[in-house]
Amino acid sequence: MFIDASAKKKWLRLLQWVVITPLAQAAVAAPDRVTLSVGAHEYWDSNFARSADVDSEHYTRSVVSLALNERFSKQDFSLGVSGNRYEYSQRDDLDVDFVEGKAGWRSDWSSRVKTSVNWTRDAYAVDRLEFADKDVVALNNLTGQLTLGTNKHLGITVGARQAAQTHSNELRESLDFDEDEWFVAGTFSTPNKSSLSVRLREGERLYVHMVPGDLRVLDFDYRQLELEGSWVLTRKTQLGFTLGRFKREGEINAGTGTQALVDASWAVSEKLSFSLSYSQSEPAVGETSDSPADVRTSKLALNWEPSSKWLLSMDAAYSEQTYLQRLMEPARAETITAFSPLTLTYRLSDLLNIRLDSQWVDRESPLLYRDYDYALASLGLTLVF
């Protein structure tokens, strides 16, 4: 899939590889009808400028979110909105507010006919490596689909998706795009909840703001064939994968490529679990101002829940990124190593959670200004009502 709501957070989230998976997922409670949460996180970044010249920063992220969930007969409705604010100690010109949200409707008309409509809005403040000024990237996704079950194991899904990416900074409006897509998939499920799907996607992406004098046309049509599977090996181990082959047709974004994601999880016990993942992607030119031609990432995560109040995790990730020659920059390969030695979540009560994060990141590049490392730590409090 070309637009993944979580992947589109790009470098800010790429460099926050903290994988925290609750261990007791076998009996997940139904969501509360109304949930209000208020949180604040303090961040200490040893190299906020993302350059060879170390430049530290302390900043605060405040979040207020509201979620509504309701079920009428066989209709499920959900709505969520989140307000975010970043405040910087030394760079108050970067202070910014933005809103995220989601809404969904799912209906089981019968055991064989199901429909769903989902909307999401994800946003993030860009990392300093991507853009030195203030900019918020927002991605809106609207997806609707119809699923027909031919029997209890086989289903066919057809649907469509509309997406729009926008930048708050007018200097980056050339990266705004609209995307339309339709898809069809066939899914086979087994009694132990394993599944295998074959999916065909076809669509087009149009960049809505042309830069005067820029001869590059980033628009393209695409077609992608995917094979997606979820395999429950044992009661404690699961394997998931998505393999896709795409073709793009455009002046700049042309050619064929591969998208892949493989992940495996192992619940050693009720309190301890491991997870592994590997991904490969070939982003389109223009998804960001710093789009690599090829990204390959491996991740390892450990989660330990010594009691119902404590959750500890650690993870490590290694990414290889290849860049094509552009204007004044040569073709090159860069690597990113990220290590989170400790992520600690303490549930003080049903209303209050405390979270501590730590991370070290090292980027190696033949370009001096892109060769750097930094440490990031954060402490947060969240009230849930």
mmCIF file of C-alpha atoms in Angstrom:
data_model
loop_
_atom_site.group_PDB
_atom_site.id
_atom_site.type_symbol
_atom_site.label_atom_id
_atom_site.label_comp_id
_atom_site.label_asym_id
_atom_site.label_seq_id
_atom_site.Cartn_x
_atom_site.Cartn_y
_atom_site.Cartn_z
ATOM 1 C CA MET A 1 0.000 0.000 0.000
ATOM 2 C CA PHE A 2 1.448 3.361 -0.977
ATOM 3 C CA ILE A 3 -0.005 5.360 1.905
ATOM 4 C CA ASP A 4 0.155 3.803 5.335
ATOM 5 C CA ALA A 5 -1.189 6.020 8.076
ATOM 6 C CA SER A 6 1.413 5.081 10.577
ATOM 7 C CA ALA A 7 4.310 4.976 8.126
ATOM 8 C CA LYS A 8 3.587 8.395 6.885
ATOM 9 C CA LYS A 9 4.855 9.854 10.145
ATOM 10 C CA LYS A 10 8.192 9.463 8.375
ATOM 11 C CA TRP A 11 11.379 10.336 10.219
ATOM 12 C CA LEU A 12 9.875 11.560 13.493
ATOM 13 C CA ARG A 13 8.217 8.209 14.050
ATOM 14 C CA LEU A 14 10.925 6.260 12.255
ATOM 15 C CA LEU A 15 13.328 7.518 14.895
ATOM 16 C CA GLN A 16 10.918 6.665 17.705
ATOM 17 C CA TRP A 17 10.995 2.875 17.231
ATOM 18 C CA VAL A 18 9.390 1.974 20.528
ATOM 19 C CA VAL A 19 7.402 -1.215 20.138
ATOM 20 C CA ILE A 20 5.071 -1.681 23.108
ATOM 21 C CA THR A 21 2.567 -4.495 22.759
ATOM 22 C CA PRO A 22 0.329 -5.342 25.705
ATOM 23 C CA LEU A 23 0.962 -8.966 26.575
ATOM 24 C CA ALA A 24 -2.506 -9.955 27.690
ATOM 25 C CA GLN A 25 -4.233 -9.493 24.341
ATOM 26 C CA ALA A 26 -6.140 -12.746 24.434
ATOM 27 C CA ALA A 27 -8.947 -11.150 26.422
ATOM 28 C CA VAL A 28 -9.095 -7.557 25.241
ATOM 29 C CA ALA A 29 -11.891 -5.649 26.966
ATOM 30 C CA ALA A 30 -14.442 -3.761 24.913
ATOM 31 C CA PRO A 31 -13.644 -0.033 24.694
ATOM 32 C CA ASP A 32 -15.438 2.369 27.013
ATOM 33 C CA ARG A 33 -18.324 4.280 25.483
ATOM 34 C CA VAL A 34 -16.683 7.638 26.198
ATOM 35 C CA THR A 35 -12.996 8.137 26.979
ATOM 36 C CA LEU A 36 -11.235 11.423 27.702
ATOM 37 C CA SER A 37 -7.467 11.515 28.171
ATOM 38 C CA VAL A 38 -5.125 14.368 29.010
ATOM 39 C CA GLY A 39 -1.359 13.979 28.852
ATOM 40 C CA ALA A 40 1.920 15.865 28.859
ATOM 41 C CA HIS A 41 5.363 14.600 27.818
ATOM 42 C CA GLU A 42 8.696 16.263 28.476
ATOM 43 C CA TYR A 43 11.447 15.546 25.890
ATOM 44 C CA TRP A 44 15.189 16.029 26.131
ATOM 45 C CA ASP A 45 16.964 15.803 22.768
ATOM 46 C CA SER A 46 20.777 15.960 22.736
ATOM 47 C CA ASN A 47 21.005 16.876 19.029
ATOM 48 C CA PHE A 48 17.745 18.485 17.984
ATOM 49 C CA ALA A 49 19.348 20.083 14.899
ATOM 50 C CA ARG A 50 20.194 16.629 13.451
ATOM 51 C CA SER A 51 23.640 17.720 12.293
ATOM 52 C CA ALA A 52 27.324 17.207 12.995
ATOM 53 C CA ASP A 53 27.142 20.325 15.211
ATOM 54 C CA VAL A 54 25.437 19.144 18.403
ATOM 55 C CA ASP A 55 22.533 21.385 19.418
ATOM 56 C CA SER A 56 20.331 20.202 22.294
ATOM 57 C CA GLU A 57 16.710 21.111 23.014
ATOM 58 C CA HIS A 58 14.026 20.541 25.638
ATOM 59 C CA TYR A 59 10.395 20.597 24.559
ATOM 60 C CA THR A 60 6.931 19.677 25.803
ATOM 61 C CA ARG A 61 4.157 17.870 24.006
ATOM 62 C CA SER A 62 0.626 18.260 25.393
ATOM 63 C CA VAL A 63 -2.198 16.012 24.191
ATOM 64 C CA VAL A 64 -5.952 16.070 24.808
ATOM 65 C CA SER A 65 -8.056 13.348 23.193
ATOM 66 C CA LEU A 66 -11.684 12.260 23.215
ATOM 67 C CA ALA A 67 -13.009 8.907 21.959
ATOM 68 C CA LEU A 68 -16.605 7.772 21.499
ATOM 69 C CA ASN A 69 -17.699 4.178 20.797
ATOM 70 C CA GLU A 70 -21.273 3.002 20.317
ATOM 71 C CA ARG A 71 -22.967 -0.179 19.114
ATOM 72 C CA PHE A 72 -26.551 -0.361 17.845
ATOM 73 C CA SER A 73 -27.654 -3.869 16.977
ATOM 74 C CA LYS A 74 -25.028 -4.929 14.416
ATOM 75 C CA GLN A 75 -23.751 -1.405 13.763
ATOM 76 C CA ASP A 76 -20.494 -0.222 15.339
ATOM 77 C CA PHE A 77 -19.673 3.504 15.392
ATOM 78 C CA SER A 78 -16.475 5.131 16.606
ATOM 79 C CA LEU A 79 -15.167 8.690 16.709
ATOM 80 C CA GLY A 80 -11.933 10.089 18.077
ATOM 81 C CA VAL A 81 -10.177 13.445 18.049
ATOM 82 C CA SER A 82 -6.817 14.471 19.474
ATOM 83 C CA GLY A 83 -5.326 17.929 19.932
ATOM 84 C CA ASN A 84 -1.542 18.218 20.103
ATOM 85 C CA ARG A 85 0.734 21.097 21.063
ATOM 86 C CA TYR A 86 4.543 21.295 20.956
ATOM 87 C CA GLU A 87 6.328 23.988 22.969
ATOM 88 C CA TYR A 88 10.111 24.441 22.682
ATOM 89 C CA SER A 89 12.395 25.950 25.318
ATOM 90 C CA GLN A 90 14.927 27.590 22.995
ATOM 91 C CA ARG A 91 13.032 27.738 19.695
ATOM 92 C CA ASP A 92 9.603 29.177 20.461
ATOM 93 C CA ASP A 93 9.248 30.012 16.747
ATOM 94 C CA LEU A 94 8.704 26.265 16.230
ATOM 95 C CA ASP A 95 5.780 26.054 18.709
ATOM 96 C CA VAL A 96 2.898 24.423 16.875
ATOM 97 C CA ASP A 97 -0.613 22.997 17.311
ATOM 98 C CA PHE A 98 -2.297 20.351 15.195
ATOM 99 C CA VAL A 99 -5.266 17.997 15.289
ATOM 100 C CA GLU A 100 -5.547 14.268 14.556
ATOM 101 C CA GLY A 101 -8.697 12.197 14.375
ATOM 102 C CA LYS A 102 -10.501 9.082 13.254
ATOM 103 C CA ALA A 103 -14.050 7.921 12.615
ATOM 104 C CA GLY A 104 -15.506 4.589 11.626
ATOM 105 C CA TRP A 105 -18.694 2.738 10.877
ATOM 106 C CA ARG A 106 -18.889 -1.033 10.587
ATOM 107 C CA SER A 107 -22.003 -3.055 9.881
ATOM 108 C CA ASP A 108 -22.526 -6.820 9.859
ATOM 109 C CA TRP A 109 -25.668 -7.026 7.734
ATOM 110 C CA SER A 110 -25.495 -10.814 7.880
ATOM 111 C CA SER A 111 -22.906 -13.520 8.469
ATOM 112 C CA ARG A 112 -21.826 -13.106 4.832
ATOM 113 C CA VAL A 113 -22.317 -9.386 4.086
ATOM 114 C CA LYS A 114 -20.281 -6.711 5.877
ATOM 115 C CA THR A 115 -19.509 -3.079 5.149
ATOM 116 C CA SER A 116 -17.194 -0.528 6.699
ATOM 117 C CA VAL A 117 -16.227 3.105 6.233
ATOM 118 C CA ASN A 118 -13.169 4.534 7.983
ATOM 119 C CA TRP A 119 -11.572 7.977 8.077
ATOM 120 C CA THR A 120 -8.251 8.834 9.691
ATOM 121 C CA ARG A 121 -6.233 12.020 9.983
ATOM 122 C CA ASP A 122 -2.617 11.584 11.051
ATOM 123 C CA ALA A 123 -0.268 14.509 11.506
ATOM 124 C CA TYR A 124 3.268 15.176 12.699
ATOM 125 C CA ALA A 125 5.771 17.994 13.061
ATOM 126 C CA VAL A 126 8.655 17.311 10.677
ATOM 127 C CA ASP A 127 12.060 16.244 11.911
ATOM 128 C CA ARG A 128 14.843 18.847 11.558
ATOM 129 C CA LEU A 129 16.733 16.688 9.061
ATOM 130 C CA GLU A 130 13.827 16.797 6.639
ATOM 131 C CA PHE A 131 13.069 20.525 6.961
ATOM 132 C CA ALA A 132 14.710 23.183 9.135
ATOM 133 C CA ASP A 133 11.645 25.419 9.532
ATOM 134 C CA LYS A 134 8.233 24.753 11.109
ATOM 135 C CA ASP A 135 5.979 22.408 9.169
ATOM 136 C CA VAL A 136 3.159 20.025 10.039
ATOM 137 C CA VAL A 137 2.386 17.203 7.623
ATOM 138 C CA ALA A 138 -1.200 15.915 7.683
ATOM 139 C CA LEU A 139 -2.511 12.830 5.915
ATOM 140 C CA ASN A 140 -6.260 12.263 5.538
ATOM 141 C CA ASN A 141 -7.439 8.799 4.509
ATOM 142 C CA LEU A 142 -11.037 7.818 3.683
ATOM 143 C CA THR A 143 -11.690 4.135 2.927
ATOM 144 C CA GLY A 144 -14.906 2.260 2.224
ATOM 145 C CA GLN A 145 -15.288 -1.440 1.526
ATOM 146 C CA LEU A 146 -17.821 -4.230 1.059
ATOM 147 C CA THR A 147 -17.026 -7.816 2.079
ATOM 148 C CA LEU A 148 -18.996 -10.798 0.766
ATOM 149 C CA GLY A 149 -18.429 -14.175 2.374
ATOM 150 C CA THR A 150 -19.021 -17.022 -0.060
ATOM 151 C CA ASN A 151 -18.700 -19.439 2.859
ATOM 152 C CA LYS A 152 -17.314 -19.389 6.399
ATOM 153 C CA HIS A 153 -13.711 -19.579 5.131
ATOM 154 C CA LEU A 154 -13.670 -17.539 1.891
ATOM 155 C CA GLY A 155 -14.457 -13.840 1.446
ATOM 156 C CA ILE A 156 -14.223 -11.245 -1.329
ATOM 157 C CA THR A 157 -13.680 -7.557 -0.590
ATOM 158 C CA VAL A 158 -14.051 -4.590 -2.926
ATOM 159 C CA GLY A 159 -13.464 -0.995 -1.940
ATOM 160 C CA ALA A 160 -12.054 2.431 -2.663
ATOM 161 C CA ARG A 161 -9.808 4.921 -0.915
ATOM 162 C CA GLN A 162 -9.199 8.658 -1.144
ATOM 163 C CA ALA A 163 -6.180 10.295 0.477
ATOM 164 C CA ALA A 164 -4.770 13.799 0.731
ATOM 165 C CA GLN A 165 -1.417 14.917 2.118
ATOM 166 C CA THR A 166 -0.931 18.582 3.051
ATOM 167 C CA HIS A 167 1.895 20.690 4.508
ATOM 168 C CA SER A 168 1.304 23.699 6.747
ATOM 169 C CA ASN A 169 4.404 25.518 5.439
ATOM 170 C CA GLU A 170 3.879 27.133 2.037
ATOM 171 C CA LEU A 171 7.496 26.390 1.102
ATOM 172 C CA ARG A 172 6.561 22.695 1.064
ATOM 173 C CA GLU A 173 3.238 22.893 -0.746
ATOM 174 C CA SER A 174 4.847 21.259 -3.778
ATOM 175 C CA LEU A 175 4.711 17.997 -1.782
ATOM 176 C CA ASP A 176 0.920 18.168 -1.281
ATOM 177 C CA PHE A 177 -0.899 15.442 -3.171
ATOM 178 C CA ASP A 178 -4.290 13.808 -3.679
ATOM 179 C CA GLU A 179 -4.636 10.085 -4.275
ATOM 180 C CA ASP A 180 -7.541 7.919 -5.462
ATOM 181 C CA GLU A 181 -7.500 4.124 -5.374
ATOM 182 C CA TRP A 182 -9.772 1.137 -5.816
ATOM 183 C CA PHE A 183 -8.961 -2.387 -4.625
ATOM 184 C CA VAL A 184 -10.270 -5.936 -4.691
ATOM 185 C CA ALA A 185 -9.144 -8.827 -2.491
ATOM 186 C CA GLY A 186 -9.882 -12.456 -1.850
ATOM 187 C CA THR A 187 -9.287 -13.867 1.644
ATOM 188 C CA PHE A 188 -9.161 -17.441 2.924
ATOM 189 C CA SER A 189 -9.442 -17.963 6.694
ATOM 190 C CA THR A 190 -8.886 -21.085 8.781
ATOM 191 C CA PRO A 191 -10.587 -22.134 12.036
ATOM 192 C CA ASN A 192 -7.461 -21.184 14.047
ATOM 193 C CA LYS A 193 -7.758 -17.584 12.716
ATOM 194 C CA SER A 194 -4.928 -17.841 10.194
ATOM 195 C CA SER A 195 -5.617 -16.099 6.890
ATOM 196 C CA LEU A 196 -4.229 -15.560 3.400
ATOM 197 C CA SER A 197 -5.252 -12.718 1.099
ATOM 198 C CA VAL A 198 -4.533 -11.734 -2.499
ATOM 199 C CA ARG A 199 -5.166 -8.041 -3.184
ATOM 200 C CA LEU A 200 -5.000 -5.860 -6.290
ATOM 201 C CA ARG A 201 -4.743 -2.073 -5.927
ATOM 202 C CA GLU A 202 -4.903 0.481 -8.702
ATOM 203 C CA GLY A 203 -4.906 4.252 -8.457
ATOM 204 C CA GLU A 204 -3.321 7.605 -9.227
ATOM 205 C CA ARG A 205 -1.491 10.296 -7.284
ATOM 206 C CA LEU A 206 -1.646 13.961 -8.318
ATOM 207 C CA TYR A 207 0.555 16.675 -6.816
ATOM 208 C CA VAL A 208 -1.745 19.654 -6.525
ATOM 209 C CA HIS A 209 0.759 22.545 -6.361
ATOM 210 C CA MET A 210 3.270 22.941 -9.153
ATOM 211 C CA VAL A 211 6.376 24.996 -8.399
ATOM 212 C CA PRO A 212 6.818 27.766 -11.021
ATOM 213 C CA GLY A 213 9.708 26.872 -13.304
ATOM 214 C CA ASP A 214 9.966 23.308 -11.979
ATOM 215 C CA LEU A 215 9.973 20.880 -14.898
ATOM 216 C CA ARG A 216 9.594 17.813 -12.683
ATOM 217 C CA VAL A 217 6.167 16.200 -12.904
ATOM 218 C CA LEU A 218 5.756 13.893 -9.912
ATOM 219 C CA ASP A 219 2.225 12.655 -10.774
ATOM 220 C CA PHE A 220 1.880 8.948 -11.476
ATOM 221 C CA ASP A 221 -0.556 6.076 -11.908
ATOM 222 C CA TYR A 222 0.141 2.815 -10.130
ATOM 223 C CA ARG A 223 -0.889 -0.793 -9.865
ATOM 224 C CA GLN A 224 0.138 -3.121 -7.029
ATOM 225 C CA LEU A 225 -0.456 -6.828 -6.460
ATOM 226 C CA GLU A 226 -0.139 -7.985 -2.834
ATOM 227 C CA LEU A 227 -0.035 -11.259 -0.983
ATOM 228 C CA GLU A 228 -0.862 -10.879 2.712
ATOM 229 C CA GLY A 229 -0.900 -13.593 5.331
ATOM 230 C CA SER A 230 -1.330 -14.153 9.049
ATOM 231 C CA TRP A 231 -0.292 -17.572 10.298
ATOM 232 C CA VAL A 232 -0.961 -18.756 13.839
ATOM 233 C CA LEU A 233 1.837 -21.299 14.203
ATOM 234 C CA THR A 234 1.059 -22.222 17.816
ATOM 235 C CA ARG A 235 -0.865 -20.731 20.707
ATOM 236 C CA LYS A 236 2.217 -18.608 21.507
ATOM 237 C CA THR A 237 3.698 -17.843 18.090
ATOM 238 C CA GLN A 238 2.370 -15.913 15.106
ATOM 239 C CA LEU A 239 3.802 -14.957 11.720
ATOM 240 C CA GLY A 240 2.531 -12.172 9.480
ATOM 241 C CA PHE A 241 3.675 -10.944 6.087
ATOM 242 C CA THR A 242 2.767 -8.624 3.229
ATOM 243 C CA LEU A 243 4.540 -8.926 -0.116
ATOM 244 C CA GLY A 244 3.737 -6.501 -2.913
ATOM 245 C CA ARG A 245 4.969 -5.807 -6.413
ATOM 246 C CA PHE A 246 4.073 -2.453 -7.949
ATOM 247 C CA LYS A 247 4.369 -0.570 -11.230
ATOM 248 C CA ARG A 248 4.372 3.219 -11.448
ATOM 249 C CA GLU A 249 3.774 5.175 -14.652
ATOM 250 C CA GLY A 250 4.834 8.822 -14.656
ATOM 251 C CA GLU A 251 7.571 11.183 -15.856
ATOM 252 C CA ILE A 252 9.660 10.991 -12.665
ATOM 253 C CA ASN A 253 7.967 8.199 -10.708
ATOM 254 C CA ALA A 254 8.211 5.376 -13.227
ATOM 255 C CA GLY A 255 9.234 1.749 -12.994
ATOM 256 C CA THR A 256 8.577 -1.351 -10.931
ATOM 257 C CA GLY A 257 9.472 -2.127 -7.333
ATOM 258 C CA THR A 258 8.783 -4.159 -4.210
ATOM 259 C CA GLN A 259 7.043 -3.557 -0.877
ATOM 260 C CA ALA A 260 7.497 -6.132 1.884
ATOM 261 C CA LEU A 261 6.818 -6.587 5.575
ATOM 262 C CA VAL A 262 7.449 -9.726 7.627
ATOM 263 C CA ASP A 263 6.869 -9.885 11.378
ATOM 264 C CA ALA A 264 6.919 -12.678 13.925
ATOM 265 C CA SER A 265 5.942 -12.714 17.603
ATOM 266 C CA TRP A 266 6.575 -15.237 20.365
ATOM 267 C CA ALA A 267 4.873 -15.156 23.765
ATOM 268 C CA VAL A 268 7.446 -16.903 25.929
ATOM 269 C CA SER A 269 5.072 -16.692 28.874
ATOM 270 C CA GLU A 270 2.083 -14.658 29.999
ATOM 271 C CA LYS A 271 4.477 -11.890 31.042
ATOM 272 C CA LEU A 272 7.285 -12.053 28.450
ATOM 273 C CA SER A 273 7.195 -11.720 24.657
ATOM 274 C CA PHE A 274 9.559 -11.167 21.716
ATOM 275 C CA SER A 275 8.871 -9.747 18.270
ATOM 276 C CA LEU A 276 10.917 -9.517 15.071
ATOM 277 C CA SER A 277 10.173 -7.653 11.861
ATOM 278 C CA TYR A 278 11.738 -6.828 8.517
ATOM 279 C CA SER A 279 10.433 -4.322 5.999
ATOM 280 C CA GLN A 280 11.404 -3.044 2.573
ATOM 281 C CA SER A 281 9.900 -0.112 0.700
ATOM 282 C CA GLU A 282 10.661 2.042 -2.320
ATOM 283 C CA PRO A 283 9.011 5.439 -1.654
ATOM 284 C CA ALA A 284 7.878 7.603 -4.523
ATOM 285 C CA VAL A 285 9.854 10.755 -5.240
ATOM 286 C CA GLY A 286 7.965 13.583 -3.564
ATOM 287 C CA GLU A 287 6.506 11.753 -0.577
ATOM 288 C CA THR A 288 8.906 13.869 1.486
ATOM 289 C CA SER A 289 11.695 16.275 0.584
ATOM 290 C CA ASP A 290 14.140 13.595 1.752
ATOM 291 C CA SER A 291 12.691 10.484 0.086
ATOM 292 C CA PRO A 292 15.196 7.626 -0.243
ATOM 293 C CA ALA A 293 14.904 5.307 -3.226
ATOM 294 C CA ASP A 294 15.031 2.166 -1.081
ATOM 295 C CA VAL A 295 14.563 1.537 2.673
ATOM 296 C CA ARG A 296 15.255 -1.767 4.442
ATOM 297 C CA THR A 297 14.647 -2.001 8.179
ATOM 298 C CA SER A 298 15.052 -4.787 10.741
ATOM 299 C CA LYS A 299 13.633 -4.543 14.279
ATOM 300 C CA LEU A 300 13.808 -6.595 17.462
ATOM 301 C CA ALA A 301 11.648 -5.911 20.538
ATOM 302 C CA LEU A 302 11.273 -7.402 24.019
ATOM 303 C CA ASN A 303 8.293 -6.778 26.319
ATOM 304 C CA TRP A 304 8.070 -7.801 29.957
ATOM 305 C CA GLU A 305 5.074 -7.284 32.239
ATOM 306 C CA PRO A 306 6.216 -8.188 35.775
ATOM 307 C CA SER A 307 2.826 -7.161 37.202
ATOM 308 C CA SER A 308 -0.447 -5.596 36.123
ATOM 309 C CA LYS A 309 0.975 -2.157 36.977
ATOM 310 C CA TRP A 310 4.348 -2.394 35.226
ATOM 311 C CA LEU A 311 5.313 -2.828 31.595
ATOM 312 C CA LEU A 312 8.961 -2.742 30.524
ATOM 313 C CA SER A 313 10.257 -2.987 26.977
ATOM 314 C CA MET A 314 13.414 -2.526 24.945
ATOM 315 C CA ASP A 315 14.020 -2.600 21.212
ATOM 316 C CA ALA A 316 16.672 -2.166 18.555
ATOM 317 C CA ALA A 317 16.382 -1.306 14.866
ATOM 318 C CA TYR A 318 18.756 -1.082 11.930
ATOM 319 C CA SER A 319 17.865 0.615 8.651
ATOM 320 C CA GLU A 320 19.719 0.820 5.345
ATOM 321 C CA GLN A 321 18.646 3.617 3.011
ATOM 322 C CA THR A 322 19.743 4.175 -0.586
ATOM 323 C CA TYR A 323 19.565 7.592 -2.285
ATOM 324 C CA LEU A 324 19.767 8.335 -5.991
ATOM 325 C CA GLN A 325 21.791 11.258 -7.315
ATOM 326 C CA ARG A 326 19.962 14.588 -7.020
ATOM 327 C CA LEU A 327 21.193 17.969 -8.166
ATOM 328 C CA MET A 328 24.160 18.722 -5.859
ATOM 329 C CA GLU A 329 23.945 15.497 -3.818
ATOM 330 C CA PRO A 330 25.631 12.285 -4.995
ATOM 331 C CA ALA A 331 24.143 8.802 -5.006
ATOM 332 C CA ARG A 332 24.843 7.250 -1.620
ATOM 333 C CA ALA A 333 23.876 4.768 1.082
ATOM 334 C CA GLU A 334 23.082 5.743 4.676
ATOM 335 C CA THR A 335 22.404 3.638 7.769
ATOM 336 C CA ILE A 336 20.416 4.351 10.936
ATOM 337 C CA THR A 337 20.919 2.393 14.148
ATOM 338 C CA ALA A 338 18.366 2.984 16.906
ATOM 339 C CA PHE A 339 18.438 1.451 20.374
ATOM 340 C CA SER A 340 15.864 1.952 23.109
ATOM 341 C CA PRO A 341 17.414 0.442 26.242
ATOM 342 C CA LEU A 342 14.362 1.068 28.421
ATOM 343 C CA THR A 343 10.747 2.038 27.995
ATOM 344 C CA LEU A 344 8.863 1.915 31.274
ATOM 345 C CA THR A 345 5.119 2.304 31.745
ATOM 346 C CA TYR A 346 3.679 2.391 35.264
ATOM 347 C CA ARG A 347 -0.054 2.229 35.812
ATOM 348 C CA LEU A 348 -0.458 4.153 39.053
ATOM 349 C CA SER A 349 -4.233 3.691 38.953
ATOM 350 C CA ASP A 350 -7.072 3.173 36.494
ATOM 351 C CA LEU A 351 -6.863 6.903 35.774
ATOM 352 C CA LEU A 352 -3.142 7.683 35.791
ATOM 353 C CA ASN A 353 -0.251 6.262 33.721
ATOM 354 C CA ILE A 354 3.401 7.288 33.899
ATOM 355 C CA ARG A 355 5.779 6.549 31.027
ATOM 356 C CA LEU A 356 9.540 6.878 30.649
ATOM 357 C CA ASP A 357 11.268 6.518 27.261
ATOM 358 C CA SER A 358 14.942 6.449 26.345
ATOM 359 C CA GLN A 359 16.619 6.119 22.962
ATOM 360 C CA TRP A 360 19.951 6.452 21.200
ATOM 361 C CA VAL A 361 20.169 6.957 17.434
ATOM 362 C CA ASP A 362 23.226 6.929 15.168
ATOM 363 C CA ARG A 363 23.035 7.937 11.511
ATOM 364 C CA GLU A 364 26.020 7.235 9.276
ATOM 365 C CA SER A 365 26.282 9.067 5.965
ATOM 366 C CA PRO A 366 29.089 10.012 3.554
ATOM 367 C CA LEU A 367 27.670 13.560 3.707
ATOM 368 C CA LEU A 368 29.124 15.249 6.785
ATOM 369 C CA TYR A 369 26.056 17.308 7.661
ATOM 370 C CA ARG A 370 23.929 14.123 7.669
ATOM 371 C CA ASP A 371 26.355 12.106 9.808
ATOM 372 C CA TYR A 372 25.332 12.454 13.461
ATOM 373 C CA ASP A 373 24.056 10.730 16.597
ATOM 374 C CA TYR A 374 21.796 11.801 19.429
ATOM 375 C CA ALA A 375 20.093 10.639 22.620
ATOM 376 C CA LEU A 376 16.401 11.205 23.305
ATOM 377 C CA ALA A 377 14.594 10.806 26.628
ATOM 378 C CA SER A 378 11.038 11.610 27.635
ATOM 379 C CA LEU A 379 8.839 11.470 30.720
ATOM 380 C CA GLY A 380 5.061 11.615 30.398
ATOM 381 C CA LEU A 381 1.886 11.554 32.461
ATOM 382 C CA THR A 382 -1.542 10.588 31.080
ATOM 383 C CA LEU A 383 -4.906 10.887 32.803
ATOM 384 C CA VAL A 384 -7.692 8.723 31.395
ATOM 385 C CA PHE A 385 -11.339 9.333 32.337
#
